[in-house]
Short mmCIF file of C-alpha atoms in Angstrom, two decimals:
data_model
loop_
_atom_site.label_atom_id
_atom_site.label_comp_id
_atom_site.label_asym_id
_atom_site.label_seq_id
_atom_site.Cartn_x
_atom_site.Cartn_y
_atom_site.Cartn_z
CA UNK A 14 0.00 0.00 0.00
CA UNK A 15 2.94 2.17 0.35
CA UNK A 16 3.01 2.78 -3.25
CA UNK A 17 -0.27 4.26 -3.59
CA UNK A 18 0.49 6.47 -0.56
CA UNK A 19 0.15 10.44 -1.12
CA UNK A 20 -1.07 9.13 -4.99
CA UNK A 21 -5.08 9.94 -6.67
CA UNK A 22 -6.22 5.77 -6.32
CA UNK A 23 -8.54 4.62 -9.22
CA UNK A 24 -10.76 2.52 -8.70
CA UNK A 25 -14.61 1.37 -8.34
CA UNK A 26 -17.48 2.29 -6.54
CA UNK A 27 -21.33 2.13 -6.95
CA UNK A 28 -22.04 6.06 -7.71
CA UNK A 29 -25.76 7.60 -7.02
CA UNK A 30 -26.58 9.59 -10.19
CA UNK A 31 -30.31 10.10 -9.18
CA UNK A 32 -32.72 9.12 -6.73
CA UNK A 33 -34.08 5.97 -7.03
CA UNK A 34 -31.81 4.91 -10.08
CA UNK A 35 -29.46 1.93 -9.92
CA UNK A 36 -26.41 2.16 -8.74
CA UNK A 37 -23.74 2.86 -11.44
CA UNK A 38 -20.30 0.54 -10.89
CA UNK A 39 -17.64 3.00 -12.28
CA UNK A 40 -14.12 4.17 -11.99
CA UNK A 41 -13.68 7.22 -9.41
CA UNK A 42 -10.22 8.62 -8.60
CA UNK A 43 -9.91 9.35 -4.74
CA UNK A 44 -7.86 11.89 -3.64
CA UNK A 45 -5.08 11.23 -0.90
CA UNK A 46 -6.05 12.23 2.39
CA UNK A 47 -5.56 15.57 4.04
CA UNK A 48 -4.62 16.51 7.43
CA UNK A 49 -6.16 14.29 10.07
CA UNK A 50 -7.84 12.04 7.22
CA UNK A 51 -7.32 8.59 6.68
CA UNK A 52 -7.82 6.50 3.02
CA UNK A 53 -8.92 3.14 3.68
CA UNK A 54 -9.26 -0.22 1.45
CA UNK A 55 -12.93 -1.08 2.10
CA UNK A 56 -13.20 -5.15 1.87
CA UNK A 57 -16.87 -5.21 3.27
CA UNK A 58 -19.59 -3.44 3.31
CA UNK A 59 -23.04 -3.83 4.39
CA UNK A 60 -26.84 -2.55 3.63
CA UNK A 61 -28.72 -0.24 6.17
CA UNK A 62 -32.08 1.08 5.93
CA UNK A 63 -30.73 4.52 6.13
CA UNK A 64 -28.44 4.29 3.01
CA UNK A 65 -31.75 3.38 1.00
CA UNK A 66 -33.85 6.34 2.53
CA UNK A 67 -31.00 8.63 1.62
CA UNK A 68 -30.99 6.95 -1.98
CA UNK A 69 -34.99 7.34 -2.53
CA UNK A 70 -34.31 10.88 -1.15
CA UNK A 71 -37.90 11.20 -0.71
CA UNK A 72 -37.73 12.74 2.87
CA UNK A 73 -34.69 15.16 2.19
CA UNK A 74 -33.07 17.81 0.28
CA UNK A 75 -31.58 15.63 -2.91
CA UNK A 76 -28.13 15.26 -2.84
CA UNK A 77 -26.31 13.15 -6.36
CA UNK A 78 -23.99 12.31 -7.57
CA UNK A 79 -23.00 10.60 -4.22
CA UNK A 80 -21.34 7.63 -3.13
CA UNK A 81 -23.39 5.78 -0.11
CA UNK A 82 -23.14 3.39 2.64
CA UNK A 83 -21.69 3.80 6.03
CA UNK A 84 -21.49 0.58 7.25
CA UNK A 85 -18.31 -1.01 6.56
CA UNK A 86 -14.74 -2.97 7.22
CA UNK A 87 -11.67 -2.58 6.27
CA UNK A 88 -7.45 -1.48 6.06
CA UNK A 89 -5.95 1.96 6.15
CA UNK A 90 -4.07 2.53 3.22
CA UNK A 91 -2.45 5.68 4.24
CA UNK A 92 -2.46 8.46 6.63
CA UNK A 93 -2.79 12.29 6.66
CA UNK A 94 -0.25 14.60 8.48
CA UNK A 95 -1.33 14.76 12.21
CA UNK A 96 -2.48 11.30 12.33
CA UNK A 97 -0.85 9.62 14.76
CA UNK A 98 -3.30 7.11 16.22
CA UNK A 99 -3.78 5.04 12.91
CA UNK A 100 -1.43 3.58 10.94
CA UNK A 101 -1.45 1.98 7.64
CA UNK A 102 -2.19 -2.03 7.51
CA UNK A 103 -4.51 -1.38 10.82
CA UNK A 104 -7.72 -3.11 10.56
CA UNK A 105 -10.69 -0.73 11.19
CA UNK A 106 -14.25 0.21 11.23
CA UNK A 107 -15.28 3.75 10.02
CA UNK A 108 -18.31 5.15 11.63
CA UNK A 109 -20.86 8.05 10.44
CA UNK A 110 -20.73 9.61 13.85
CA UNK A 111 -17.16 10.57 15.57
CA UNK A 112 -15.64 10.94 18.68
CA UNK A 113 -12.61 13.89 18.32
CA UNK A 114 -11.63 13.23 22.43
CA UNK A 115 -11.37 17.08 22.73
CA UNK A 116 -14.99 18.31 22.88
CA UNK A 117 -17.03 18.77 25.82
CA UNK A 118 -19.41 15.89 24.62
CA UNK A 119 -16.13 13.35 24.20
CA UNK A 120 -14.80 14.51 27.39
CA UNK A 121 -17.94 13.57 29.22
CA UNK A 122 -18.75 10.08 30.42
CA UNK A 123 -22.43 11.27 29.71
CA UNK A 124 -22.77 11.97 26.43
CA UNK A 125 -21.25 10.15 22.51
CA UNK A 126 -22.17 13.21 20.23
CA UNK A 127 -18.63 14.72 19.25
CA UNK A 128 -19.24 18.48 18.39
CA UNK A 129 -16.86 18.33 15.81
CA UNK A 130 -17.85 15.23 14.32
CA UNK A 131 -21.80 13.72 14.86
CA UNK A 132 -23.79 12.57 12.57
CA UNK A 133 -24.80 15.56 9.82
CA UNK A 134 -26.44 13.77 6.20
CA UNK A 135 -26.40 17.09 4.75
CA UNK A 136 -22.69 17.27 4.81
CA UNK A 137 -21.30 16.43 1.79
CA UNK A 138 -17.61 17.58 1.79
CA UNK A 139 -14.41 16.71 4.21
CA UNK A 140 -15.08 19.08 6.83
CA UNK A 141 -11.07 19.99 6.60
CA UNK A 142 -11.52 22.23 3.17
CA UNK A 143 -14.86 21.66 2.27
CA UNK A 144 -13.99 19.32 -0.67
CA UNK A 145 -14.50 15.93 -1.76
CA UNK A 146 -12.18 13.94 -2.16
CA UNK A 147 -14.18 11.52 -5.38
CA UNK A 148 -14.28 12.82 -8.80
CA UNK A 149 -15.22 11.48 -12.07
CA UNK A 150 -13.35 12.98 -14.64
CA UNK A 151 -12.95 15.99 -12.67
CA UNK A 152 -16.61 16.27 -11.23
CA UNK A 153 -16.82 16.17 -8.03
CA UNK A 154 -18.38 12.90 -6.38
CA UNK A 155 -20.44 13.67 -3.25
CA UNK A 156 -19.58 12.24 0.09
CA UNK A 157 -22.32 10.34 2.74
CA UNK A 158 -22.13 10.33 6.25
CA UNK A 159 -18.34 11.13 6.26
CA UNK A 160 -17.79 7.32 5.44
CA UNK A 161 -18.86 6.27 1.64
CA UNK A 162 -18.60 2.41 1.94
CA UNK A 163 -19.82 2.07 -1.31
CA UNK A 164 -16.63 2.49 -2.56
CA UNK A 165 -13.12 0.17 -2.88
CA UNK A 166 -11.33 3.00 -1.35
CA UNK A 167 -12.57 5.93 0.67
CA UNK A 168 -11.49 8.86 2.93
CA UNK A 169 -12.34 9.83 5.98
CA UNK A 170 -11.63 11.97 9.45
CA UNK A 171 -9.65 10.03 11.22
CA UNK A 172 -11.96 10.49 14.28
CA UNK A 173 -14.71 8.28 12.83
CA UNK A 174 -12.54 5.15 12.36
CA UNK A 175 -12.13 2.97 15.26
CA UNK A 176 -8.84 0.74 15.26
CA UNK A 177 -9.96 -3.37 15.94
CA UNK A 178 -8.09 -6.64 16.79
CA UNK A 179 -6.93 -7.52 13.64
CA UNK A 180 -8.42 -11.32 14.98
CA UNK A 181 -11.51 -9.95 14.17
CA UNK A 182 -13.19 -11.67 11.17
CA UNK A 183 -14.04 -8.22 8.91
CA UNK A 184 -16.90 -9.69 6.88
CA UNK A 185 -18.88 -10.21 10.73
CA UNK A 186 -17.70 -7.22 12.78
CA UNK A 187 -18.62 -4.39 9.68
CA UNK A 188 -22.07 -4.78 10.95
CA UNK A 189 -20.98 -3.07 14.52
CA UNK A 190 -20.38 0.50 12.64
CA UNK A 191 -24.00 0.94 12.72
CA UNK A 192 -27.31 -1.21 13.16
CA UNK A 193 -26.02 -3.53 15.95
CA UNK A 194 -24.62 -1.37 18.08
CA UNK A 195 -27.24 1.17 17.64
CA UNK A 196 -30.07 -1.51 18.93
CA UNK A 197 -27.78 -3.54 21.29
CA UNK A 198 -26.81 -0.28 22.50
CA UNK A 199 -29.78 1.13 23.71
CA UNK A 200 -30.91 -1.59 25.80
CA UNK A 201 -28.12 -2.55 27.60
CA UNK A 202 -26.13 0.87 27.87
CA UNK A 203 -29.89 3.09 28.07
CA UNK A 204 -32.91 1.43 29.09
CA UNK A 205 -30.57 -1.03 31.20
CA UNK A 206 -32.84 -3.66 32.84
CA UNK A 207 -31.82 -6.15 35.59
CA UNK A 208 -32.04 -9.96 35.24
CA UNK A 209 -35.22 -11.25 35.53
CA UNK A 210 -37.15 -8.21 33.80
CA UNK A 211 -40.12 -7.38 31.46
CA UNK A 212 -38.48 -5.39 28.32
CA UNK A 213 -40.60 -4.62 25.19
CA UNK A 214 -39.03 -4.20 22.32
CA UNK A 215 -40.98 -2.09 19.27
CA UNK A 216 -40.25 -2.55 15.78
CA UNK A 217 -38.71 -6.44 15.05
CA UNK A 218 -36.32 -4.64 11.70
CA UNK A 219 -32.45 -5.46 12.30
CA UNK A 220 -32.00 -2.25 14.85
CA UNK A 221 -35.17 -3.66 16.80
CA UNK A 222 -33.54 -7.40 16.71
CA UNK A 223 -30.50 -6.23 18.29
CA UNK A 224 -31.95 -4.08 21.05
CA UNK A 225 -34.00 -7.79 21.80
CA UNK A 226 -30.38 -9.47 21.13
CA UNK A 227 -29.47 -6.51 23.93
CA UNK A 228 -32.22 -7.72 26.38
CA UNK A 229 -31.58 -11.73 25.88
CA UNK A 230 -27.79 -10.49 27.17
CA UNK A 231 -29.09 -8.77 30.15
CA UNK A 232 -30.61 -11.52 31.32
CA UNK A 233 -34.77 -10.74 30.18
CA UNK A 234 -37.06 -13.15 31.63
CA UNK A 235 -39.84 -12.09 29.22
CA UNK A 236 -38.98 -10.04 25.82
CA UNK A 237 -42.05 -8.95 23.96
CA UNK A 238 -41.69 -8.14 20.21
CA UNK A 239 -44.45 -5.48 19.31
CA UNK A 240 -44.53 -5.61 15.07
CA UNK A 241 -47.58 -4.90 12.58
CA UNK A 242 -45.87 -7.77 10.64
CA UNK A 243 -46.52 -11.09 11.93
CA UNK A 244 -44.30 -12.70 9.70
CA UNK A 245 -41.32 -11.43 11.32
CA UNK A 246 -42.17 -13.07 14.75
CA UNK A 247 -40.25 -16.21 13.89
CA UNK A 248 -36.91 -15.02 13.18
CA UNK A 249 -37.54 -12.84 16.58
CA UNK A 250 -37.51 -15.76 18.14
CA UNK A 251 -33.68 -16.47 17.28
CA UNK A 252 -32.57 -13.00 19.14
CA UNK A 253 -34.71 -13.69 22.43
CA UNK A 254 -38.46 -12.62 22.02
CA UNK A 255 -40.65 -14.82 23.85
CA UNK A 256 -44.02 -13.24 22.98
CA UNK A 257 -45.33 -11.60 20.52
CA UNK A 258 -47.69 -8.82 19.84
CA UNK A 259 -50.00 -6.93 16.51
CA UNK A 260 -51.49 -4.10 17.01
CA UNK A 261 -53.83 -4.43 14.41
CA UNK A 262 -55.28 -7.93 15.73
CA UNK A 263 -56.37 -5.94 18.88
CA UNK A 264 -59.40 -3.71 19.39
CA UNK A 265 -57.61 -2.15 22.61
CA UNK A 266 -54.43 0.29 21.86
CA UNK A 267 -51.15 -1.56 22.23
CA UNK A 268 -50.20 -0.32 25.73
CA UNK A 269 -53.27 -1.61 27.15
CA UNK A 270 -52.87 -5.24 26.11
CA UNK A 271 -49.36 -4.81 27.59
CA UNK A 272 -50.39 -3.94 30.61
CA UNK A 273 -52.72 -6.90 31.09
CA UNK A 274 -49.99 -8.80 29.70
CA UNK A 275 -47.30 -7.50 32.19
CA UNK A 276 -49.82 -6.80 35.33
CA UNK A 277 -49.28 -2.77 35.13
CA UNK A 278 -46.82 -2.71 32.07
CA UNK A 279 -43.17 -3.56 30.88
CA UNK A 280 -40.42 -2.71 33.14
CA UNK A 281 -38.40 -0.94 29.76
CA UNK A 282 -39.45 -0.36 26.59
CA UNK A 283 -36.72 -0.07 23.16
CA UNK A 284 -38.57 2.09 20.18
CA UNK A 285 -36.97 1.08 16.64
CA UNK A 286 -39.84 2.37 14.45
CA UNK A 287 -39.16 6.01 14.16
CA UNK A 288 -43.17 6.07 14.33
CA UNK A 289 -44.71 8.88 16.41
CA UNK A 290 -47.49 6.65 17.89
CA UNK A 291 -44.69 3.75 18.66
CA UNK A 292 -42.85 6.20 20.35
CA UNK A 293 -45.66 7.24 22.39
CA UNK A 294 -47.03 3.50 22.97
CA UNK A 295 -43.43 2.71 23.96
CA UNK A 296 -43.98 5.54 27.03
CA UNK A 297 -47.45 4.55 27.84
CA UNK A 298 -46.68 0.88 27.52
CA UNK A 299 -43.95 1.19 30.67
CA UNK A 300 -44.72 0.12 34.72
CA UNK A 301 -44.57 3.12 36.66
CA UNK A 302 -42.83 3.87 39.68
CA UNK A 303 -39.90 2.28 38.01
CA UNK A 304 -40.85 1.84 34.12
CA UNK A 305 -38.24 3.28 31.38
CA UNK A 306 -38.94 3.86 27.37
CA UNK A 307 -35.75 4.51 25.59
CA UNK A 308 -36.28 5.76 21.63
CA UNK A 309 -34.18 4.53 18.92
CA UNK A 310 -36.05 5.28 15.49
CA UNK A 311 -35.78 8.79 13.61
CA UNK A 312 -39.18 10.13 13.39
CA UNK A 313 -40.44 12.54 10.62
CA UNK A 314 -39.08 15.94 11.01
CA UNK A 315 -42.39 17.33 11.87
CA UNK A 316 -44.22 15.22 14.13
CA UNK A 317 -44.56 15.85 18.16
CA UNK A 318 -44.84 13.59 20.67
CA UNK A 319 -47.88 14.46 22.86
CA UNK A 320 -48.45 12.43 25.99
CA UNK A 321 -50.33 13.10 29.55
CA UNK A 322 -47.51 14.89 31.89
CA UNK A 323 -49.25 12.12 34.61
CA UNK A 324 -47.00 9.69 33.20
CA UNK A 325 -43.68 11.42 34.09
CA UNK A 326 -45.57 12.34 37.75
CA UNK A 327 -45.77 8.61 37.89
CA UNK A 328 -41.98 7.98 37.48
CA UNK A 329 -42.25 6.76 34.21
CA UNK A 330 -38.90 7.78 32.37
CA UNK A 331 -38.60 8.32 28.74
CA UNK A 332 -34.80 8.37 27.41
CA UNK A 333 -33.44 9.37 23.76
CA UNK A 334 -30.39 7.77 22.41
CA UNK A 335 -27.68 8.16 19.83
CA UNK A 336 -25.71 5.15 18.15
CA UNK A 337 -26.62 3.09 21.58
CA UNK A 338 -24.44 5.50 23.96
CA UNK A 339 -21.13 3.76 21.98
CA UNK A 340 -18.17 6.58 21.72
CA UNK A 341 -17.05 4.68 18.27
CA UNK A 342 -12.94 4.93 18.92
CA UNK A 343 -13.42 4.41 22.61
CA UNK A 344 -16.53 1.63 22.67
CA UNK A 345 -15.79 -0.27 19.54
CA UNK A 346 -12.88 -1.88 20.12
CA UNK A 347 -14.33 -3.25 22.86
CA UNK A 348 -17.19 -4.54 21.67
CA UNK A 349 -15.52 -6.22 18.99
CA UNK A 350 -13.36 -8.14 21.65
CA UNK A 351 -16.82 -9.02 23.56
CA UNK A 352 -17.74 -10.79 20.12
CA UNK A 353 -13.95 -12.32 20.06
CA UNK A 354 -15.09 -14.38 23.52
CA UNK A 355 -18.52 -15.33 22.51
CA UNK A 356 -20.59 -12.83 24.17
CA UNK A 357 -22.21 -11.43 20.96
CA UNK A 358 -23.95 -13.13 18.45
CA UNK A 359 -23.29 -11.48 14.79
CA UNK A 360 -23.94 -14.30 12.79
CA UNK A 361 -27.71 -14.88 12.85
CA UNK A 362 -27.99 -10.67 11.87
CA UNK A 363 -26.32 -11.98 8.07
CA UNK A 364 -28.47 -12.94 6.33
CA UNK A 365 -27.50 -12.36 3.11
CA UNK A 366 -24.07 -12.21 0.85
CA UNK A 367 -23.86 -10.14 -2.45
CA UNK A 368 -20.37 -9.19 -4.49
CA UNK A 369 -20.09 -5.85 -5.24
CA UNK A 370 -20.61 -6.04 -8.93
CA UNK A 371 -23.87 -7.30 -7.74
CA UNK A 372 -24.70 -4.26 -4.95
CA UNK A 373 -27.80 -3.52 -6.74
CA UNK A 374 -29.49 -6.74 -5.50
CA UNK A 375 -28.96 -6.03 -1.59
CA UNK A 376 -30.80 -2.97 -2.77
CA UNK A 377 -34.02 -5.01 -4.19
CA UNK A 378 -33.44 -7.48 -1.18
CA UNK A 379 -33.91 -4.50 1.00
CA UNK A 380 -37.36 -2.84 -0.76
CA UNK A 381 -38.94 -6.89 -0.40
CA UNK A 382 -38.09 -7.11 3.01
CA UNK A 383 -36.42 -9.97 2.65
CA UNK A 384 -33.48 -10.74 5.50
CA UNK A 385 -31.69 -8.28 7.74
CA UNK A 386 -28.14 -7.47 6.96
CA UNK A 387 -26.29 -8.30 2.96
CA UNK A 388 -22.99 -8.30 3.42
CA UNK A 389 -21.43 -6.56 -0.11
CA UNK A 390 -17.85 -8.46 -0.69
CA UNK A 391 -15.58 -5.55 -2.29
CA UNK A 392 -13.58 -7.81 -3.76
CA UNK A 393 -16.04 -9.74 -6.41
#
């Protein structure tokens, strides 16, 4: 790789032209990186939910040409000047949110959202000079998320790649950079509950099956999957969901057959919808005196959450949370040595395996509804 170092790269990615369109496999050159930027060799990437919103662009200002994804595995190539905690040949996970260690938010035990460097999907530039770093015979190729998977080789700020145990098999641990740890995340580092407890878990997608993956963990005596799909209460089954409950074959709302479930209502609560009335279920659904909702799922940028303030008089909490509480350099590595012993179950989240010339398919796979994560090999 040393070759290539401080060089333009060519090679492929799967370019957005326009929304909605297939994904064009084409030659990009990719600038080297800049000061505290990293260029890494992507070997495998993986499908999330939010790379096809972003692509259907239905719910946002349009941004294309643009390469996607954000959930990925792979090598640094090379380093910019000031990097010093990265080195090429280290085996890493880039992440759409960051963690600088300088901010007031990375300095605090409290909090994972970096000033300098959380989450922004309009952003579509290095934040360094405002450029990308793709181009196309001189056009400029837009950047996602500060990570753009979709791509053999990609740059990004050094702050959003997390350095892993080079053990670590790359084609299982991609799936920590998002979905996983967002789900797992937010039941065991959030809503928290003790051994023994009632959690319900709303919204049975991949994020949903990993904040019930989060609960089986902790020790759940009863996990309740709350879905208006009843087809997806099998595979629940797999990631710890004992029961099972549709809204729509009940005449009382959701929270209410809960409660009579749970005599009072769930001890926690994990939201993975993004749906206002899930979100407010989720509350309403939760004991109180002790009961705690925490909400996962993006909701649409102009709905409100209305509830009866009785609820919080009642000690019911209701929690937000952010990539499940992970700091990405700090957390990550860590949680990819928890998988190392055992303690997390990937696996059964892969459902799926694509190569890259093929990327187009995880897309279709993804619109059916069929499976939960397709792994894209780079390589093929």
């Amino acid at each position: 790789m040393a070759s290539t170092a401080g060089k333009v790269i060519k090679c492929r990615a799967a370019v957005a032209w326009e929304a909605g369109k297939p994904l064009v496999i084409q030659e990009v050159e990719v600038a080297p990186p800049q000061a505290l930027e990293v260029r890494l060799k992507i070997l495998y990437t993986s499908l999330c939910h939010t790379d096809v919103y972003f692509w259907e662009a239905k719910g946002q200002t349009p941004v294309f040409p643009r390469i996607l994804g954000h959930e990925a595995a792979g090598i640094v190539e090379s380093v910019g000047e000031g990097v010093t905690e990265l080195a090429p040949g280290d085996h890493v996970l880039p992440v759409f949110t960051g963690e600088c260690k300088e901010c007031a938010h990375c300095k605090s035990e409290e909090s994972n959202m970096c000033e300098l460097l959380r989450i922004n999907p309009d952003r579509k530039v290095m934040i360094g000079d405002g450029q990308a770093r793709f181009s196309v015979n001189g056009q400029p190729i837009y950047h996602f998320l500060g990570t753009s998977t979709f791509s053999e080789y990609t740059v990004v700020h050094s702050g959003c790649v997390a350095k892993i145990n080079p053990e670590a098999p790359l084609d299982k641990v991609c799936v920590l950079s998002c979905g996983f740890c967002t789900g797992f995340g937010a039941t065991v580092n959030v809503a928290k509950p003790k051994k023994g407890s009632t959690v319900a878990i709303f919204g049975l997608g991949a994020v949903g099956l990993a904040a019930a993956e989060g609960a089986r963990v902790a020790g759940a005596s009863r996990i309740i999957g709350v879905d208006l799909n009843s087809n997806r209460f099998e595979t629940a089954k797999k990631f710890g969901c004992t029961e099972f409950v549709n809204p729509l074959e009940h005449t009382k709302p959701v929270q209410e057959v809960l409660a009579e479930m749970t005599n009072g209502g769930v001890d926690r609560a994990v939201e993975c919808t993004g749906n206002i009335n899930a979100m407010i279920q989720a509350l309403e659904s939760v004991h109180d005196g002790w009961g705690v909702a925490v909400l996962v799922g993006v909701p649409h940028k102009d709905a409100e959450f209305k509830t009866h303030p009785i609820h919080f008089l009642n000690e019911k909490t209701l929690k937000g949370t952010f990539y499940g509480h992970y700091k990405p350099r700090t957390d990550l590595p860590v949680v990819v040595e928890q998988y190392l012993k055992g303690e997390l179950e990937l696996e059964k989240f892969i459902t799926h395996s694509v190569p890259f010339s093929e990327i187009n398919k995880a897309f279709e796979l993804m619109l059916a509804g069929q499976g939960l994560r397709c792994i894209i090999h780079m390589d093929g």
